Amino acid sequence: MSYFPLEKTTQSDLDQLGRVLWSWLLCEDCQSGKRCEHDSCLSQRSKRLMRFFDHYKSLTRSYESDSGPGQQHALSTHEDVFKIIQELKSDPDVTRSQFADKFFMHRPGRRPPHVQDQERAINLAVRAMTMINCSAQWQSYDLLEFGAYQAPWRSDDTFSQFITDVFPMSDIPTLNDADNGSSLNMKASLMAKKLKKRAGLKFRPTDDLRSHLRLDRKSGVVDIFHHTAFLKEHLRLTKGRPHNLSVREFLKLGALPRQLALEALDSLQKVLFPLSDPKSCRLLRSYNSTLAFDPDCLRFEAASIRNKDEKDISYHYFGARLADLYEELENPKPRGLVERWLERKSGARYVMMATLIGVFIAVVLGMAGLAVGGYQARERKQVHIRHQITPQQQHRAPDDLILDARNAHLAYPARSVYARVVEEHPHVARAERHVGKRSKEDKGDEVVGNVGVEPEDTDAGEENGGTI
């Protein structure tokens, strides 16, 4: 039988969830289920927790009980979820197997549910309490196939040990050394707008705190845990507490380790999207509308959630992932078709091949240049031959030779072919001077012979008998 017992969630259920998680002190109206009219009531903060409550509704709505005949549901009402959370808070050192036996096997008037139903109920309560995608020691192959990897809480591990294993701590000196100037430069370089522009990264909201700042290098996507209102409730709950509290002591308070919550909040509001930068605020506001980021991301709070010495913090939980983002910024992975092809061809063998191809192209271009130069030289020679006096022309009559030279000079004045012909063939110049001198003498004789001489009247002579 398939059944969805937590399909509906009321506002009263959400207010009760806030009381169980963060010890909210509700007014009488809230406790009786009436509409709250008191501004001082802590339940008024539920308006800022809209995204977290939507996540809780989604979790409970999808819970499906596969109880067999004669078996009880592991979760019948939201009150069952709240009881599991309260039991985990009261004893964080209990192992998973001990908790399942203690909670489900000894409920008065109810039969033990199926084992898988028990595990599903525990996972749901842990996710609502810590925003960690939890699972039993075994996992469904369907979840693994679709990439929904869940952090395993093994049967022999305590709840506090599970939280410690999920969030290992590390130290990145280049990021956490306050005296090192590279630390400030590194944080300033990790703004989301720079990661998006220079490295081509994209951002995706996640409801799993464990996946915060995780980079998928293949797709170039960075997961962002965006439930800042949820983180602020944990910080309010632990404000003023000693810094050296253990994970177990934080869980008994119903809160995540304070350093973990601070790093998750500051990495979003101070590193990736510094609220003092207008462009980062606009980018974050666009993600609120397009990617359903928590609107509370744009609300910066200090006095109500921070201690005086928590203005600038070190990153021990998420420092390694910030370092990964910085490495991706400095050496971005090619993701376009052309960029990936070039990366595959960047080995030493392909570099040598590319060099040989370049040399071959240079040789081809050089030969083409020589061919073009030879063709141009041939054309210039043909032009020179067309305007050059051949040996046959040298034996022509001086008058015809001079006439051809003068005609060429008139046709090509800029080239001055006539002057070149005269310069290259001196006999043409001598012939021209000879012809010119003879022309002048002929004209002179003609003028002298005609002075004072009457033209002969041949007709008259014939009429007079042909004699004078």
Short mmCIF file of C-alpha atoms in Angstrom, two decimals, residues 77-373:
data_model
loop_
_atom_site.label_atom_id
_atom_site.label_comp_id
_atom_site.label_asym_id
_atom_site.label_seq_id
_atom_site.Cartn_x
_atom_site.Cartn_y
_atom_site.Cartn_z
CA THR A 77 1.89 13.13 11.18
CA HIS A 78 4.30 16.06 11.34
CA GLU A 79 4.43 15.48 15.08
CA ASP A 80 6.35 12.25 14.40
CA VAL A 81 9.00 14.26 12.52
CA PHE A 82 9.29 16.70 15.40
CA LYS A 83 9.76 13.85 17.89
CA ILE A 84 12.65 12.40 15.89
CA ILE A 85 14.35 15.83 15.83
CA GLN A 86 13.90 16.22 19.58
CA GLU A 87 15.38 12.76 20.24
CA LEU A 88 18.43 13.51 18.07
CA LYS A 89 18.97 16.82 19.90
CA SER A 90 18.73 15.23 23.29
CA ASP A 91 21.28 12.49 22.53
CA PRO A 92 23.71 13.27 19.64
CA ASP A 93 25.95 10.37 20.69
CA VAL A 94 23.42 7.71 19.78
CA THR A 95 24.23 5.50 16.79
CA ARG A 96 21.83 5.15 13.93
CA SER A 97 20.95 1.54 14.70
CA GLN A 98 20.41 2.33 18.39
CA PHE A 99 18.20 5.27 17.52
CA ALA A 100 16.04 3.24 15.11
CA ASP A 101 15.58 0.50 17.70
CA LYS A 102 14.83 2.96 20.49
CA PHE A 103 12.38 5.13 18.59
CA PHE A 104 10.45 2.74 16.36
CA MET A 105 10.45 -0.47 18.36
CA HIS A 106 9.03 0.89 21.57
CA ARG A 107 6.25 3.23 20.52
CA PRO A 108 3.20 2.47 22.64
CA GLY A 109 0.24 1.16 20.71
CA ARG A 110 2.06 1.05 17.35
CA ARG A 111 3.71 -1.82 15.54
CA PRO A 112 7.25 -1.42 14.19
CA PRO A 113 7.28 -0.13 10.61
CA HIS A 114 9.24 -1.65 7.75
CA VAL A 115 13.03 -1.17 7.99
CA GLN A 116 13.23 0.88 4.80
CA ASP A 117 10.39 3.07 6.04
CA GLN A 118 12.32 3.65 9.28
CA GLU A 119 15.44 4.70 7.37
CA ARG A 120 13.43 7.04 5.17
CA ALA A 121 11.88 8.70 8.21
CA ILE A 122 15.27 9.25 9.88
CA ASN A 123 16.71 10.74 6.69
CA LEU A 124 13.81 13.18 6.41
CA ALA A 125 14.20 14.38 10.00
CA VAL A 126 17.98 14.86 9.61
CA ARG A 127 17.48 16.88 6.41
CA ALA A 128 14.92 19.11 8.11
CA MET A 129 17.22 19.61 11.09
CA THR A 130 20.59 20.14 9.38
CA MET A 131 19.85 20.62 5.63
CA ILE A 132 22.13 17.65 4.86
CA ASN A 133 21.08 15.07 2.30
CA CYS A 134 21.42 12.00 4.49
CA SER A 135 21.01 8.29 3.74
CA ALA A 136 21.51 4.92 5.33
CA GLN A 137 24.62 2.87 4.67
CA TRP A 138 23.12 1.54 1.43
CA GLN A 139 21.87 3.77 -1.36
CA SER A 140 19.47 3.34 -4.21
CA TYR A 141 21.10 2.73 -7.58
CA ASP A 142 18.57 5.11 -9.13
CA LEU A 143 19.85 7.96 -6.94
CA LEU A 144 23.45 7.18 -7.81
CA GLU A 145 22.61 7.05 -11.52
CA PHE A 146 21.10 10.53 -11.46
CA GLY A 147 23.95 11.99 -9.41
CA ALA A 148 21.92 12.44 -6.20
CA TYR A 149 24.70 11.17 -3.94
CA GLN A 150 23.73 11.23 -0.28
CA ALA A 151 26.05 11.40 2.70
CA PRO A 152 25.82 7.98 4.41
CA TRP A 153 25.10 7.84 8.12
CA ARG A 154 26.34 4.35 8.93
CA SER A 155 24.52 2.24 11.44
CA ASP A 156 27.43 2.13 13.91
CA ASP A 157 28.25 5.88 13.76
CA THR A 158 26.84 8.40 16.19
CA PHE A 159 24.93 11.43 15.00
CA SER A 160 27.70 13.81 16.09
CA GLN A 161 30.31 11.65 14.34
CA PHE A 162 28.22 11.75 11.17
CA ILE A 163 28.23 15.59 11.20
CA THR A 164 31.99 15.64 11.83
CA ASP A 165 32.70 13.26 8.94
CA VAL A 166 30.47 15.18 6.52
CA PHE A 167 32.30 18.45 7.16
CA PRO A 168 36.04 17.79 7.50
CA MET A 169 38.19 20.76 8.46
CA SER A 170 41.34 21.94 6.69
CA ASP A 171 43.62 24.96 6.67
CA ILE A 172 44.52 26.93 3.52
CA PRO A 173 47.34 29.35 4.50
CA THR A 174 47.03 31.45 1.34
CA LEU A 175 43.36 32.05 2.23
CA ASN A 176 43.41 32.28 6.03
CA ASP A 177 46.69 34.10 6.73
CA ALA A 178 45.58 37.60 7.70
CA ASP A 179 49.15 38.97 7.48
CA ASN A 180 49.51 37.72 3.92
CA GLY A 181 48.36 40.20 1.29
CA SER A 182 47.56 37.39 -1.12
CA SER A 183 44.69 36.33 1.16
CA LEU A 184 42.79 39.56 0.53
CA ASN A 185 43.55 39.44 -3.17
CA MET A 186 42.34 35.86 -3.34
CA LYS A 187 39.02 36.66 -1.69
CA ALA A 188 38.54 39.75 -3.85
CA SER A 189 39.11 37.66 -6.97
CA LEU A 190 36.42 35.13 -6.06
CA MET A 191 33.45 37.39 -6.68
CA ALA A 192 30.73 35.64 -8.65
CA LYS A 193 30.79 38.23 -11.44
CA LYS A 194 34.50 37.52 -12.05
CA LEU A 195 34.04 33.76 -11.91
CA LYS A 196 31.22 34.09 -14.41
CA LYS A 197 33.07 36.42 -16.78
CA ARG A 198 36.62 35.05 -16.70
CA ALA A 199 36.12 31.35 -16.01
CA GLY A 200 32.68 30.99 -17.60
CA LEU A 201 31.20 29.41 -14.45
CA LYS A 202 27.49 29.15 -13.71
CA PHE A 203 25.72 29.02 -10.36
CA ARG A 204 23.02 26.66 -9.18
CA PRO A 205 21.03 26.77 -5.91
CA THR A 206 21.21 23.73 -3.66
CA ASP A 207 19.28 22.68 -0.57
CA ASP A 208 22.16 20.49 0.62
CA LEU A 209 24.60 22.35 2.86
CA ARG A 210 27.18 19.63 2.16
CA SER A 211 27.28 20.68 -1.52
CA HIS A 212 27.94 24.37 -0.86
CA LEU A 213 30.67 25.79 -3.18
CA ARG A 214 31.14 22.44 -4.88
CA LEU A 215 32.45 22.90 -8.44
CA ASP A 216 31.51 20.54 -11.22
CA ARG A 217 34.47 21.05 -13.55
CA LYS A 218 32.88 19.15 -16.40
CA SER A 219 29.80 21.37 -16.63
CA GLY A 220 31.31 24.49 -15.04
CA VAL A 221 28.54 24.75 -12.41
CA VAL A 222 29.00 25.87 -8.80
CA ASP A 223 26.43 24.82 -6.18
CA ILE A 224 25.38 27.56 -3.76
CA PHE A 225 23.61 26.88 -0.48
CA HIS A 226 21.29 29.89 -0.48
CA HIS A 227 19.20 29.41 2.69
CA THR A 228 20.70 32.33 4.58
CA ALA A 229 17.65 32.73 6.84
CA PHE A 230 18.17 29.15 8.02
CA LEU A 231 21.85 29.85 8.77
CA LYS A 232 20.99 33.03 10.68
CA GLU A 233 18.65 31.11 12.99
CA HIS A 234 21.52 28.80 13.93
CA LEU A 235 23.80 31.80 14.52
CA ARG A 236 21.21 33.49 16.76
CA LEU A 237 20.91 30.29 18.74
CA THR A 238 24.68 30.10 19.42
CA LYS A 239 25.51 33.81 19.70
CA GLY A 240 27.52 34.52 22.82
CA ARG A 241 28.45 30.87 23.32
CA PRO A 242 32.11 29.83 23.78
CA HIS A 243 34.02 29.17 20.55
CA ASN A 244 35.48 25.91 21.78
CA LEU A 245 32.19 24.02 21.99
CA SER A 246 32.27 20.55 20.46
CA VAL A 247 30.01 19.37 17.65
CA ARG A 248 28.08 17.32 20.19
CA GLU A 249 27.42 20.39 22.34
CA PHE A 250 26.22 22.43 19.36
CA LEU A 251 23.85 19.65 18.34
CA LYS A 252 22.40 19.45 21.83
CA LEU A 253 21.52 23.13 21.41
CA GLY A 254 19.83 22.22 18.15
CA ALA A 255 22.36 24.10 16.04
CA LEU A 256 25.10 23.41 13.54
CA PRO A 257 28.70 24.23 14.54
CA ARG A 258 28.94 28.02 14.62
CA GLN A 259 32.07 28.19 12.48
CA LEU A 260 30.33 26.12 9.80
CA ALA A 261 27.31 28.44 9.68
CA LEU A 262 29.51 31.56 9.60
CA GLU A 263 31.60 30.26 6.71
CA ALA A 264 28.55 29.30 4.68
CA LEU A 265 26.98 32.73 5.24
CA ASP A 266 30.09 34.85 4.69
CA SER A 267 31.23 32.93 1.64
CA LEU A 268 27.96 33.96 0.01
CA GLN A 269 27.45 37.51 1.31
CA LYS A 270 31.09 38.64 1.56
CA VAL A 271 33.07 36.61 -0.99
CA LEU A 272 30.87 35.55 -3.90
CA PHE A 273 28.26 38.31 -3.68
CA PRO A 274 29.63 41.11 -1.50
CA LEU A 275 26.64 43.26 -0.69
CA SER A 276 28.84 46.37 -0.78
CA ASP A 277 29.33 45.88 -4.52
CA PRO A 278 26.37 47.13 -6.64
CA LYS A 279 27.04 44.77 -9.57
CA SER A 280 27.20 41.76 -7.25
CA CYS A 281 23.91 42.81 -5.65
CA ARG A 282 22.24 43.08 -9.05
CA LEU A 283 23.54 39.65 -10.02
CA LEU A 284 22.30 38.11 -6.77
CA ARG A 285 18.93 39.84 -7.17
CA SER A 286 18.60 38.34 -10.64
CA TYR A 287 19.29 34.88 -9.20
CA ASN A 288 16.55 35.47 -6.63
CA SER A 289 14.04 35.84 -9.45
CA THR A 290 15.39 33.35 -11.99
CA LEU A 291 16.92 30.60 -9.82
CA ALA A 292 14.67 30.92 -6.75
CA PHE A 293 17.47 31.95 -4.39
CA ASP A 294 16.39 32.83 -0.89
CA PRO A 295 15.39 36.55 -0.88
CA ASP A 296 17.04 36.80 2.53
CA CYS A 297 20.42 36.57 0.74
CA LEU A 298 20.19 40.32 0.17
CA ARG A 299 19.72 41.07 3.89
CA PHE A 300 22.96 41.59 5.75
CA GLU A 301 22.76 41.28 9.53
CA ALA A 302 25.55 41.78 12.02
CA ALA A 303 24.51 42.77 15.53
CA SER A 304 21.80 40.15 15.94
CA ILE A 305 23.86 37.16 14.82
CA ARG A 306 27.58 38.01 15.20
CA ASN A 307 29.99 38.38 18.05
CA LYS A 308 32.39 41.32 18.07
CA ASP A 309 35.38 39.21 17.01
CA GLU A 310 33.61 37.66 14.01
CA LYS A 311 33.95 40.45 11.50
CA ASP A 312 36.61 38.63 9.45
CA ILE A 313 36.72 34.86 9.78
CA SER A 314 38.99 32.09 8.56
CA TYR A 315 37.70 29.33 6.31
CA HIS A 316 38.32 25.82 7.61
CA TYR A 317 35.21 24.01 6.38
CA PHE A 318 34.88 25.55 2.91
CA GLY A 319 38.44 26.84 2.42
CA ALA A 320 39.45 23.98 0.12
CA ARG A 321 36.50 24.64 -2.17
CA LEU A 322 37.28 28.35 -2.31
CA ALA A 323 40.82 27.39 -3.30
CA ASP A 324 39.38 25.18 -6.05
CA LEU A 325 37.38 28.11 -7.39
CA TYR A 326 40.48 30.30 -7.36
CA GLU A 327 42.44 27.65 -9.25
CA GLU A 328 39.66 27.44 -11.82
CA LEU A 329 39.74 31.22 -12.15
CA GLU A 330 43.49 31.22 -12.76
CA ASN A 331 43.46 28.20 -15.08
CA PRO A 332 39.95 27.88 -16.51
CA LYS A 333 39.05 24.59 -18.12
CA PRO A 334 38.13 24.84 -21.83
CA ARG A 335 34.41 24.15 -22.27
CA GLY A 336 33.63 25.37 -25.80
CA LEU A 337 33.96 23.08 -28.80
CA VAL A 338 36.98 24.93 -30.17
CA GLU A 339 38.61 25.26 -26.74
CA ARG A 340 38.19 21.54 -25.99
CA TRP A 341 39.60 20.59 -29.39
CA LEU A 342 42.63 22.81 -28.82
CA GLU A 343 43.16 21.30 -25.38
CA ARG A 344 43.13 17.76 -26.79
CA LYS A 345 45.65 18.80 -29.44
CA SER A 346 48.00 20.52 -27.01
CA GLY A 347 50.35 17.55 -26.44
CA ALA A 348 54.01 17.57 -27.53
CA ARG A 349 53.23 15.42 -30.59
CA TYR A 350 50.51 17.78 -31.73
CA VAL A 351 52.69 20.82 -31.06
CA MET A 352 55.36 19.41 -33.39
CA MET A 353 52.70 18.63 -35.97
CA ALA A 354 51.36 22.17 -35.75
CA THR A 355 54.91 23.51 -36.19
CA LEU A 356 55.45 21.41 -39.33
CA ILE A 357 52.11 22.55 -40.72
CA GLY A 358 53.15 26.15 -40.10
CA VAL A 359 56.46 25.61 -41.92
CA PHE A 360 54.64 23.99 -44.86
CA ILE A 361 52.22 26.90 -45.08
CA ALA A 362 55.15 29.36 -45.00
CA VAL A 363 56.88 27.49 -47.88
CA VAL A 364 53.70 27.47 -49.94
CA LEU A 365 53.18 31.18 -49.39
CA GLY A 366 56.85 31.84 -50.33
CA MET A 367 56.51 29.89 -53.57
CA ALA A 368 53.29 31.69 -54.35
CA GLY A 369 55.07 35.01 -53.78
CA LEU A 370 57.87 33.98 -56.17
CA ALA A 371 55.34 32.97 -58.81
CA VAL A 372 53.53 36.29 -58.53
CA GLY A 373 56.85 38.17 -58.69
#
